[in-house]
Amino acid sequence: STLSSSSAASDVYKRQKNDLNEATTLHWHGMDVPAEEDGGPYQVIAPGHDWTAHYTVKNEAATCWYHSHMMHQTGRQVYHGLAGVLIVDDEHHSDLPLPHDYGIDDIPLILQDRLFDSDGQLAYPDRMDDRMVGMRGDVMVVNGVISPTFIASTGRIRLRLLNAANARAFTLAFSDGRRFELIATDLGLVEKPLSLDKLVLSPGERAEIVVNTQSSQPFTLVNLPVSSTYQAHFGLLSDLIRDLDTQAFDVLTIIPPEENITPPPALPAQLRDIHWLPEQDASYHRLIAMQMGEGQGNGGKRGGGPGARRERGGWGGGKHRINGRMMDKNFIEASIVSGTIEIWEITNDSPMMHPFHIHKVQFQILDRDGEPPGEDERGYKDTVRVPPFGRVRVIARFGGESNPHIPFMFHCHILEHEDHGMMGQFVIV
Ligand code: C2O
Ligand code: CU
Ligand code: CU
C-alpha cells in the first residue's frame, strides 16, 4: 500500500476481511495511530468478520509495514504470510531528487527466511529450539520469491529493505563490495546520505538504500555470514546461539542496465533536519529488562550458563519476560501522560540479541552500552537491537489521544519471543 500524509486523502479507511478459519489482527508497525486502530492484540478479527481501521496519516514519508499481532499466534501467522509493506509519502519527500518510481527504481524488498518440508510446503515446526531462539529457515525468500532477479533500467535504484523474518538478523552487502548510500531508517529520511558497505537489519527494522547499478556483469545483494563470537556458556541455548546467523544467503540478483546509460546525478547532500530530543527534556526514566527463561532442563545437567547459578540449568525454557513478568493482558507497565518525553533504558539479561520495538512512537537512540549509536542508526526508529547482556537508551515523545482502556505494546520483535511472553503494555492517558 502507498499512503500520503500530505494530500486531502490523508484520512485512511482500511477494511480488512478475515477469510481465514482462525482469528487474527492487523497491526500497522511504525504508524502513529490511536490505540483502538493499532491492530494489536486487542483488535481481534474473528473468522469471517471484518475490521475497518480509520486513521489520519501523521507519519512523515517512511517505509512501514503491517502484520498480524494475534496473541500467541503472531509468529505462525506472519510466517505463513500475514505481513506486507506500507509506504508513506509526503510532499517534502517527493520534491527531493531521490529514486521514486515504484517498481522501476524504487523497490520494496521484504526479507524473510523460511523452512520447507520435503513436499515443498512451508514448515513451522514450533520446536523447543524455535521458541528459544526464534524460528529460522534455511531458504531466503524476498517478496515471497526464492532467488529473485531485478532487471535495472536506471543508473541507480532505491531499495526499501524490511526485515520481516521471524527471528533472523541480516547483514546486507553487495557481492562485489560496492558501496551504497543509506537514506532512511525505520521511520524516515536521515539527515544526510551515509555511504556504507554493509548494513545490519534485525527483525522489524527497515532501511532505505540507494545503489548505483552500473556494472559490467550482474551483481548480487547478499546476506553475509556472521561468525559467532559467543563462547561463554554451555547448554542447549548456548549451542543454538553459537549457530545463529552464521549462514550466507543470496538476496537479490541485479542485472545492470546497458553500459552507456547516463550516470545518475549526485544525491542531495542534505535530506532533512532532525530535531534531536535533548535528554534533559525527558521527565521520566523507565527501566525495561528483557529476560529469557532459565530452562527447566534445557541447559540441564550440562548447564554451565548463568542459569546454573539459579540451580535450574542453562538458558531457554520458553518463558520469556519483561521486568520479570510474562505478557499479561491484565498488567499495564506504564501509564504515560500524552505529550510526555521519556527515556527508556532497555537491558538484555540474556546471551542473545533482542530487537526491541515500541508501538506508536518514533524514538531516537541515545546510546548502546554507553557508546553513541552507529551512524546508520541516527534517525527515527521504532525497533532497536539490544545486544547480549547489553543496554540501550532511547528517547521519545509519547503523544496522541488519550485512551486509558486500550494499551499499546512493546516487545521483542523475535516473534516467538513476543508470543511466549516477552511483551508488555502501556497506555497513553
Ligand atoms: Cu511489528 Cu508489535 O509489532
Ligand atoms: Cu508495531
Ligand atoms: Cu527476543
XYZ file of N, CA, C and O in Angstrom, residues 79 113 124 127-137 165-168 203 237 240 244 292 320 352 354 412-418 420:
136
model
N 4.590 -15.820 9.650
C 5.384 -16.788 8.892
C 4.613 -17.300 7.677
O 5.173 -17.506 6.611
N 13.301 -15.519 5.992
C 13.872 -16.853 5.800
C 12.789 -17.860 6.155
O 11.971 -17.634 7.032
N 6.396 -24.908 9.864
C 6.546 -24.119 11.098
C 6.477 -25.114 12.253
O 5.436 -25.303 12.885
N 9.242 -26.046 17.362
C 10.050 -26.874 18.252
C 10.519 -26.050 19.452
O 10.514 -24.823 19.416
N 10.986 -26.731 20.457
C 11.546 -26.038 21.619
C 12.637 -25.047 21.200
O 12.687 -23.921 21.678
N 13.488 -25.463 20.259
C 14.568 -24.578 19.799
C 14.001 -23.282 19.215
O 14.554 -22.211 19.412
N 12.923 -23.427 18.436
C 12.340 -22.251 17.785
C 11.773 -21.291 18.819
O 11.806 -20.085 18.647
N 11.241 -21.853 19.882
C 10.718 -20.985 20.934
C 11.846 -20.289 21.672
O 11.682 -19.187 22.174
N 12.972 -20.951 21.745
C 14.093 -20.353 22.464
C 14.766 -19.236 21.669
O 14.939 -18.139 22.172
N 15.150 -19.532 20.442
C 15.918 -18.519 19.701
C 15.124 -17.900 18.546
O 15.630 -17.019 17.867
N 13.897 -18.335 18.350
C 13.088 -17.811 17.258
C 13.185 -18.699 16.038
O 14.208 -19.345 15.793
N 12.116 -18.717 15.234
C 12.040 -19.592 14.070
C 12.938 -19.085 12.939
O 12.818 -17.961 12.481
N 13.856 -19.950 12.519
C 14.720 -19.621 11.390
C 14.579 -20.693 10.323
O 14.352 -21.856 10.637
N 14.720 -20.278 9.065
C 14.676 -21.232 7.977
C 15.983 -21.207 7.220
O 16.827 -20.341 7.460
N 11.573 -11.145 8.813
C 11.830 -12.506 9.298
C 11.315 -12.634 10.727
O 11.223 -11.651 11.452
N 10.988 -13.844 11.120
C 10.536 -14.049 12.499
C 11.647 -13.777 13.492
O 11.389 -13.272 14.580
N 12.889 -14.136 13.135
C 13.938 -14.103 14.160
C 15.322 -13.752 13.652
O 16.181 -13.380 14.441
N 15.555 -13.880 12.356
C 16.924 -13.777 11.858
C 17.313 -12.324 11.608
O 16.545 -11.556 11.035
N 14.983 -8.168 12.981
C 13.546 -8.271 12.693
C 12.781 -7.015 13.119
O 12.934 -6.530 14.235
N 20.778 -23.769 24.741
C 20.578 -22.444 24.174
C 21.907 -21.865 23.698
O 21.991 -21.253 22.642
N 22.734 -23.269 20.442
C 21.918 -22.655 19.394
C 22.432 -21.262 19.066
O 22.523 -20.869 17.902
N 23.603 -19.022 15.374
C 22.671 -18.056 14.794
C 23.342 -17.182 13.751
O 24.431 -16.661 13.968
N 15.152 -13.964 29.388
C 14.786 -15.269 28.827
C 14.659 -16.252 29.964
O 15.333 -16.127 30.982
N 9.697 -16.265 28.314
C 10.370 -15.001 28.080
C 9.612 -13.908 28.830
O 8.392 -13.933 28.894
N 21.576 -13.625 24.034
C 21.336 -13.385 22.606
C 20.744 -11.994 22.382
O 20.123 -11.420 23.265
N 18.242 -9.149 21.239
C 16.800 -8.995 21.049
C 16.517 -7.646 20.391
O 16.988 -6.621 20.860
N 9.864 -7.695 22.243
C 10.929 -8.214 21.377
C 10.309 -8.555 20.035
O 9.250 -9.185 19.975
N 10.964 -8.167 18.928
C 10.405 -8.482 17.608
C 10.853 -9.829 17.069
O 10.582 -10.151 15.898
N 11.539 -10.629 17.876
C 11.647 -12.056 17.546
C 10.271 -12.612 17.896
O 9.859 -12.610 19.064
N 9.531 -13.027 16.868
C 8.092 -13.206 17.078
C 7.779 -14.326 18.061
O 6.790 -14.255 18.788
N 8.635 -15.346 18.113
C 8.391 -16.422 19.082
C 8.654 -15.932 20.509
O 8.064 -16.447 21.450
N 9.531 -14.966 20.654
C 9.720 -14.379 21.993
C 8.492 -13.561 22.383
O 8.002 -13.652 23.505
N 8.030 -12.772 21.423
C 6.814 -11.991 21.677
C 5.662 -12.923 22.057
O 4.968 -12.707 23.059
N 5.690 -15.790 23.323
C 5.865 -16.557 24.552
C 6.267 -15.687 25.723
O 6.938 -16.136 26.632
